[in-house]
Amino acid sequence: MDLLFPLILVALLVPMFLGMRRQKKEADKVAQMQDSLKVGDRVTTTSGLYGTVVEADDTSVDLEIAEDVVTTWLRAAIREVRVDDTDAETADDSTEGAESTDSADAPAAEETPEQTETRLTKD
């Protein structure tokens, strides 16, 4: 009975500790990606805006979001660097002999406006 309380504490603290470690690793990975941004990178912001880096300094990044439309964002607002289909194809060509899955080769199905309306109005 005397060992029950310490065992419960350990059982609760170990998962919490492991979760914090995983979260710290993810934060470090995102910070490294944001620090390595360069001109020409196609990125997505945390608000879902797609853009191309046209200028970068220590704290901010200028993104071209349309032809001749440039906006300034904090580096911390960049969620990911996008990989285009053309970049993915060249990466596939460089990995000769690798098996590809059928699901990756299948084109994504688009919704019709009627399907979208039906999906959005479901209760």
Short mmCIF file of N, CA and C in Angstrom, two decimals:
data_model
loop_
_atom_site.label_atom_id
_atom_site.label_comp_id
_atom_site.label_asym_id
_atom_site.label_seq_id
_atom_site.Cartn_x
_atom_site.Cartn_y
_atom_site.Cartn_z
N MET A 1 0.82 -1.20 0.00
CA MET A 1 0.00 0.00 0.00
C MET A 1 0.86 1.26 0.00
N ASP A 2 2.03 1.16 0.65
CA ASP A 2 2.92 2.32 0.70
C ASP A 2 3.51 2.64 -0.67
N LEU A 3 3.62 1.64 -1.55
CA LEU A 3 4.19 1.86 -2.87
C LEU A 3 3.15 2.29 -3.90
N LEU A 4 1.88 2.24 -3.55
CA LEU A 4 0.84 2.56 -4.51
C LEU A 4 0.87 4.04 -4.93
N PHE A 5 1.01 4.95 -4.00
CA PHE A 5 1.03 6.38 -4.32
C PHE A 5 2.21 6.77 -5.21
N PRO A 6 3.44 6.32 -4.87
CA PRO A 6 4.57 6.65 -5.76
C PRO A 6 4.41 6.03 -7.17
N LEU A 7 3.85 4.84 -7.26
CA LEU A 7 3.64 4.22 -8.56
C LEU A 7 2.62 5.00 -9.39
N ILE A 8 1.58 5.50 -8.76
CA ILE A 8 0.58 6.30 -9.45
C ILE A 8 1.21 7.60 -9.95
N LEU A 9 2.04 8.21 -9.12
CA LEU A 9 2.72 9.44 -9.54
C LEU A 9 3.62 9.18 -10.75
N VAL A 10 4.38 8.09 -10.71
CA VAL A 10 5.26 7.76 -11.82
C VAL A 10 4.44 7.47 -13.08
N ALA A 11 3.34 6.75 -12.93
CA ALA A 11 2.49 6.42 -14.07
C ALA A 11 1.89 7.68 -14.71
N LEU A 12 1.68 8.72 -13.94
CA LEU A 12 1.14 9.96 -14.48
C LEU A 12 2.22 10.89 -15.02
N LEU A 13 3.39 10.89 -14.40
CA LEU A 13 4.45 11.82 -14.80
C LEU A 13 5.22 11.37 -16.03
N VAL A 14 5.41 10.07 -16.22
CA VAL A 14 6.19 9.58 -17.36
C VAL A 14 5.53 9.97 -18.68
N PRO A 15 4.22 9.71 -18.90
CA PRO A 15 3.62 10.13 -20.17
C PRO A 15 3.67 11.65 -20.38
N MET A 16 3.52 12.40 -19.30
CA MET A 16 3.58 13.85 -19.41
C MET A 16 4.99 14.29 -19.86
N PHE A 17 6.01 13.68 -19.28
CA PHE A 17 7.39 13.99 -19.64
C PHE A 17 7.66 13.63 -21.10
N LEU A 18 7.20 12.45 -21.53
CA LEU A 18 7.42 12.04 -22.92
C LEU A 18 6.67 12.94 -23.89
N GLY A 19 5.48 13.40 -23.52
CA GLY A 19 4.72 14.32 -24.36
C GLY A 19 5.43 15.65 -24.51
N MET A 20 6.02 16.14 -23.44
CA MET A 20 6.75 17.41 -23.50
C MET A 20 7.97 17.28 -24.41
N ARG A 21 8.65 16.14 -24.36
CA ARG A 21 9.82 15.93 -25.21
C ARG A 21 9.42 15.93 -26.68
N ARG A 22 8.31 15.25 -27.02
CA ARG A 22 7.85 15.19 -28.40
C ARG A 22 7.46 16.59 -28.88
N GLN A 23 6.79 17.35 -28.02
CA GLN A 23 6.37 18.70 -28.39
C GLN A 23 7.59 19.60 -28.62
N LYS A 24 8.62 19.45 -27.79
CA LYS A 24 9.83 20.25 -27.94
C LYS A 24 10.55 19.91 -29.25
N LYS A 25 10.59 18.62 -29.60
CA LYS A 25 11.22 18.23 -30.86
C LYS A 25 10.49 18.83 -32.05
N GLU A 26 9.17 18.80 -32.03
CA GLU A 26 8.38 19.38 -33.12
C GLU A 26 8.60 20.88 -33.22
N ALA A 27 8.65 21.56 -32.07
CA ALA A 27 8.89 23.01 -32.07
C ALA A 27 10.28 23.33 -32.62
N ASP A 28 11.27 22.52 -32.28
CA ASP A 28 12.62 22.74 -32.80
C ASP A 28 12.66 22.52 -34.31
N LYS A 29 11.92 21.53 -34.80
CA LYS A 29 11.88 21.26 -36.23
C LYS A 29 11.25 22.43 -36.99
N VAL A 30 10.17 22.99 -36.45
CA VAL A 30 9.51 24.13 -37.08
C VAL A 30 10.42 25.36 -37.05
N ALA A 31 11.09 25.59 -35.92
CA ALA A 31 12.00 26.73 -35.81
C ALA A 31 13.15 26.61 -36.81
N GLN A 32 13.67 25.40 -36.99
CA GLN A 32 14.75 25.20 -37.95
C GLN A 32 14.26 25.48 -39.38
N MET A 33 13.04 25.02 -39.69
CA MET A 33 12.47 25.26 -41.02
C MET A 33 12.30 26.76 -41.25
N GLN A 34 11.81 27.49 -40.24
CA GLN A 34 11.60 28.93 -40.38
C GLN A 34 12.92 29.66 -40.53
N ASP A 35 13.96 29.19 -39.85
CA ASP A 35 15.27 29.84 -39.97
C ASP A 35 15.94 29.57 -41.31
N SER A 36 15.57 28.46 -41.97
CA SER A 36 16.23 28.09 -43.22
C SER A 36 15.47 28.56 -44.45
N LEU A 37 14.48 29.44 -44.29
CA LEU A 37 13.74 29.95 -45.44
C LEU A 37 14.66 30.73 -46.36
N LYS A 38 14.47 30.54 -47.66
CA LYS A 38 15.28 31.26 -48.63
C LYS A 38 14.39 31.77 -49.76
N VAL A 39 14.89 32.72 -50.51
CA VAL A 39 14.14 33.31 -51.63
C VAL A 39 13.79 32.20 -52.62
N GLY A 40 12.52 32.19 -53.03
CA GLY A 40 12.05 31.19 -53.99
C GLY A 40 11.29 30.04 -53.35
N ASP A 41 11.38 29.90 -52.03
CA ASP A 41 10.62 28.84 -51.36
C ASP A 41 9.13 29.12 -51.45
N ARG A 42 8.36 28.09 -51.76
CA ARG A 42 6.90 28.20 -51.77
C ARG A 42 6.43 27.73 -50.41
N VAL A 43 5.68 28.59 -49.71
CA VAL A 43 5.34 28.32 -48.32
C VAL A 43 3.84 28.46 -48.08
N THR A 44 3.41 27.95 -46.93
CA THR A 44 2.05 28.12 -46.43
C THR A 44 2.16 28.78 -45.07
N THR A 45 1.34 29.80 -44.82
CA THR A 45 1.34 30.46 -43.52
C THR A 45 0.41 29.73 -42.57
N THR A 46 0.46 30.10 -41.30
CA THR A 46 -0.42 29.49 -40.30
C THR A 46 -1.88 29.81 -40.54
N SER A 47 -2.15 30.87 -41.29
CA SER A 47 -3.54 31.21 -41.61
C SER A 47 -3.99 30.59 -42.92
N GLY A 48 -3.12 29.80 -43.58
CA GLY A 48 -3.50 29.09 -44.79
C GLY A 48 -3.21 29.82 -46.09
N LEU A 49 -2.46 30.89 -46.05
CA LEU A 49 -2.12 31.65 -47.25
C LEU A 49 -0.93 31.00 -47.95
N TYR A 50 -1.04 30.82 -49.26
CA TYR A 50 0.06 30.29 -50.06
C TYR A 50 0.84 31.46 -50.63
N GLY A 51 2.17 31.35 -50.63
CA GLY A 51 2.99 32.41 -51.18
C GLY A 51 4.38 31.92 -51.51
N THR A 52 5.14 32.80 -52.15
CA THR A 52 6.52 32.51 -52.51
C THR A 52 7.41 33.56 -51.86
N VAL A 53 8.47 33.12 -51.21
CA VAL A 53 9.38 34.03 -50.51
C VAL A 53 10.14 34.85 -51.55
N VAL A 54 10.04 36.18 -51.44
CA VAL A 54 10.79 37.06 -52.34
C VAL A 54 11.89 37.82 -51.61
N GLU A 55 11.78 37.90 -50.30
CA GLU A 55 12.82 38.55 -49.49
C GLU A 55 12.67 38.05 -48.06
N ALA A 56 13.79 37.90 -47.37
CA ALA A 56 13.75 37.43 -45.99
C ALA A 56 14.83 38.13 -45.18
N ASP A 57 14.47 38.53 -43.97
CA ASP A 57 15.46 39.05 -43.04
C ASP A 57 15.33 38.28 -41.73
N ASP A 58 15.91 38.80 -40.65
CA ASP A 58 15.95 38.05 -39.39
C ASP A 58 14.59 37.77 -38.79
N THR A 59 13.66 38.72 -38.88
CA THR A 59 12.37 38.55 -38.21
C THR A 59 11.17 38.45 -39.14
N SER A 60 11.32 38.87 -40.39
CA SER A 60 10.16 38.89 -41.29
C SER A 60 10.50 38.29 -42.64
N VAL A 61 9.44 37.98 -43.37
CA VAL A 61 9.55 37.39 -44.69
C VAL A 61 8.56 38.11 -45.60
N ASP A 62 9.00 38.50 -46.80
CA ASP A 62 8.09 39.07 -47.78
C ASP A 62 7.63 37.96 -48.70
N LEU A 63 6.30 37.80 -48.80
CA LEU A 63 5.72 36.75 -49.63
C LEU A 63 4.99 37.37 -50.81
N GLU A 64 5.21 36.81 -51.98
CA GLU A 64 4.44 37.20 -53.16
C GLU A 64 3.25 36.25 -53.22
N ILE A 65 2.04 36.81 -53.04
CA ILE A 65 0.84 35.98 -52.99
C ILE A 65 0.09 35.99 -54.31
N ALA A 66 0.39 36.91 -55.17
CA ALA A 66 -0.15 36.99 -56.53
C ALA A 66 0.88 37.77 -57.34
N GLU A 67 0.69 37.84 -58.62
CA GLU A 67 1.65 38.56 -59.45
C GLU A 67 1.71 40.02 -59.02
N ASP A 68 2.90 40.47 -58.64
CA ASP A 68 3.17 41.84 -58.19
C ASP A 68 2.42 42.23 -56.92
N VAL A 69 2.02 41.25 -56.09
CA VAL A 69 1.40 41.52 -54.79
C VAL A 69 2.29 40.89 -53.73
N VAL A 70 2.97 41.74 -52.96
CA VAL A 70 3.92 41.27 -51.95
C VAL A 70 3.44 41.72 -50.58
N THR A 71 3.40 40.78 -49.63
CA THR A 71 3.01 41.09 -48.25
C THR A 71 4.13 40.69 -47.31
N THR A 72 4.18 41.32 -46.16
CA THR A 72 5.22 41.05 -45.17
C THR A 72 4.62 40.26 -44.01
N TRP A 73 5.31 39.19 -43.63
CA TRP A 73 4.87 38.29 -42.56
C TRP A 73 6.02 38.05 -41.60
N LEU A 74 5.67 37.77 -40.34
CA LEU A 74 6.68 37.32 -39.39
C LEU A 74 7.13 35.92 -39.79
N ARG A 75 8.39 35.60 -39.54
CA ARG A 75 8.88 34.25 -39.83
C ARG A 75 8.07 33.20 -39.07
N ALA A 76 7.64 33.54 -37.87
CA ALA A 76 6.89 32.59 -37.05
C ALA A 76 5.54 32.24 -37.66
N ALA A 77 5.07 33.01 -38.62
CA ALA A 77 3.78 32.74 -39.26
C ALA A 77 3.89 31.70 -40.37
N ILE A 78 5.09 31.29 -40.72
CA ILE A 78 5.27 30.30 -41.77
C ILE A 78 5.11 28.90 -41.16
N ARG A 79 4.12 28.14 -41.68
CA ARG A 79 3.83 26.82 -41.13
C ARG A 79 4.65 25.75 -41.82
N GLU A 80 4.78 25.82 -43.15
CA GLU A 80 5.51 24.78 -43.86
C GLU A 80 6.01 25.28 -45.21
N VAL A 81 7.05 24.63 -45.69
CA VAL A 81 7.54 24.86 -47.04
C VAL A 81 6.87 23.80 -47.90
N ARG A 82 6.17 24.25 -48.96
CA ARG A 82 5.42 23.33 -49.81
C ARG A 82 6.33 22.67 -50.83
N VAL A 83 6.03 21.41 -51.12
CA VAL A 83 6.72 20.67 -52.16
C VAL A 83 5.73 20.50 -53.29
N ASP A 84 6.06 21.03 -54.45
CA ASP A 84 5.16 20.95 -55.59
C ASP A 84 5.24 19.59 -56.25
N ASP A 85 4.29 19.31 -57.14
CA ASP A 85 4.27 18.05 -57.87
C ASP A 85 5.52 17.88 -58.72
N THR A 86 6.00 18.96 -59.31
CA THR A 86 7.19 18.85 -60.15
C THR A 86 8.41 18.51 -59.30
N ASP A 87 8.49 19.05 -58.09
CA ASP A 87 9.58 18.72 -57.19
C ASP A 87 9.47 17.27 -56.74
N ALA A 88 8.26 16.80 -56.49
CA ALA A 88 8.05 15.43 -56.06
C ALA A 88 8.41 14.45 -57.17
N GLU A 89 8.13 14.81 -58.43
CA GLU A 89 8.46 13.94 -59.55
C GLU A 89 9.96 13.81 -59.70
N THR A 90 10.71 14.90 -59.54
CA THR A 90 12.16 14.81 -59.64
C THR A 90 12.72 14.01 -58.47
N ALA A 91 12.09 14.09 -57.30
CA ALA A 91 12.54 13.29 -56.17
C ALA A 91 12.25 11.81 -56.43
N ASP A 92 11.13 11.50 -57.09
CA ASP A 92 10.81 10.12 -57.42
C ASP A 92 11.81 9.57 -58.43
N ASP A 93 12.22 10.40 -59.39
CA ASP A 93 13.17 9.96 -60.40
C ASP A 93 14.53 9.66 -59.78
N SER A 94 14.89 10.39 -58.73
CA SER A 94 16.19 10.19 -58.11
C SER A 94 16.23 8.95 -57.24
N THR A 95 15.07 8.43 -56.84
CA THR A 95 15.01 7.22 -56.02
C THR A 95 14.61 6.05 -56.91
N GLU A 96 15.54 5.62 -57.76
CA GLU A 96 15.25 4.54 -58.69
C GLU A 96 15.10 3.24 -57.91
N GLY A 97 14.20 2.39 -58.41
CA GLY A 97 14.00 1.09 -57.78
C GLY A 97 13.03 1.12 -56.63
N ALA A 98 12.57 2.27 -56.22
CA ALA A 98 11.64 2.35 -55.11
C ALA A 98 10.24 2.01 -55.61
N GLU A 99 9.53 1.19 -54.86
CA GLU A 99 8.17 0.80 -55.22
C GLU A 99 7.22 1.93 -54.85
N SER A 100 6.26 2.23 -55.71
CA SER A 100 5.26 3.23 -55.39
C SER A 100 3.94 2.53 -55.15
N THR A 101 3.11 3.10 -54.28
CA THR A 101 1.83 2.50 -53.97
C THR A 101 0.79 2.97 -54.97
N ASP A 102 -0.23 2.15 -55.17
CA ASP A 102 -1.29 2.51 -56.11
C ASP A 102 -2.06 3.73 -55.64
N SER A 103 -2.23 3.89 -54.31
CA SER A 103 -3.01 5.01 -53.80
C SER A 103 -2.30 6.35 -54.04
N ALA A 104 -0.98 6.33 -54.08
CA ALA A 104 -0.24 7.58 -54.33
C ALA A 104 -0.35 7.98 -55.80
N ASP A 105 -0.53 6.99 -56.70
CA ASP A 105 -0.62 7.29 -58.11
C ASP A 105 -2.03 7.71 -58.52
N ALA A 106 -3.03 7.39 -57.71
CA ALA A 106 -4.42 7.70 -58.06
C ALA A 106 -4.66 9.20 -57.93
N PRO A 107 -5.33 9.82 -58.92
CA PRO A 107 -5.61 11.26 -58.81
C PRO A 107 -6.66 11.52 -57.73
N ALA A 108 -6.58 12.68 -57.12
CA ALA A 108 -7.54 13.05 -56.08
C ALA A 108 -8.88 13.37 -56.74
N ALA A 109 -9.95 12.87 -56.15
CA ALA A 109 -11.28 13.11 -56.70
C ALA A 109 -11.78 14.46 -56.22
N GLU A 110 -12.36 15.24 -57.15
CA GLU A 110 -12.92 16.53 -56.79
C GLU A 110 -14.40 16.40 -56.50
N GLU A 111 -14.88 17.22 -55.57
CA GLU A 111 -16.30 17.24 -55.25
C GLU A 111 -17.04 18.11 -56.24
N THR A 112 -18.24 17.72 -56.55
CA THR A 112 -19.10 18.59 -57.34
C THR A 112 -19.72 19.60 -56.40
N PRO A 113 -20.23 20.71 -56.91
CA PRO A 113 -20.87 21.69 -56.03
C PRO A 113 -22.04 21.09 -55.24
N GLU A 114 -22.74 20.14 -55.85
CA GLU A 114 -23.86 19.50 -55.15
C GLU A 114 -23.35 18.66 -53.98
N GLN A 115 -22.24 17.94 -54.18
CA GLN A 115 -21.68 17.13 -53.10
C GLN A 115 -21.18 18.03 -51.97
N THR A 116 -20.56 19.14 -52.32
CA THR A 116 -20.08 20.07 -51.31
C THR A 116 -21.26 20.61 -50.50
N GLU A 117 -22.32 21.02 -51.18
CA GLU A 117 -23.51 21.55 -50.48
C GLU A 117 -24.10 20.49 -49.57
N THR A 118 -24.20 19.26 -50.04
CA THR A 118 -24.75 18.17 -49.23
C THR A 118 -23.88 17.93 -48.00
N ARG A 119 -22.56 17.93 -48.18
CA ARG A 119 -21.65 17.69 -47.06
C ARG A 119 -21.75 18.80 -46.02
N LEU A 120 -21.86 20.03 -46.47
CA LEU A 120 -21.88 21.16 -45.54
C LEU A 120 -23.22 21.32 -44.83
N THR A 121 -24.29 20.81 -45.40
CA THR A 121 -25.61 20.99 -44.78
C THR A 121 -26.03 19.79 -43.97
N LYS A 122 -25.20 18.78 -43.84
CA LYS A 122 -25.56 17.62 -43.01
C LYS A 122 -25.63 18.03 -41.56
N ASP A 123 -26.60 17.45 -40.85
CA ASP A 123 -26.75 17.75 -39.41
C ASP A 123 -25.90 16.88 -38.55
#
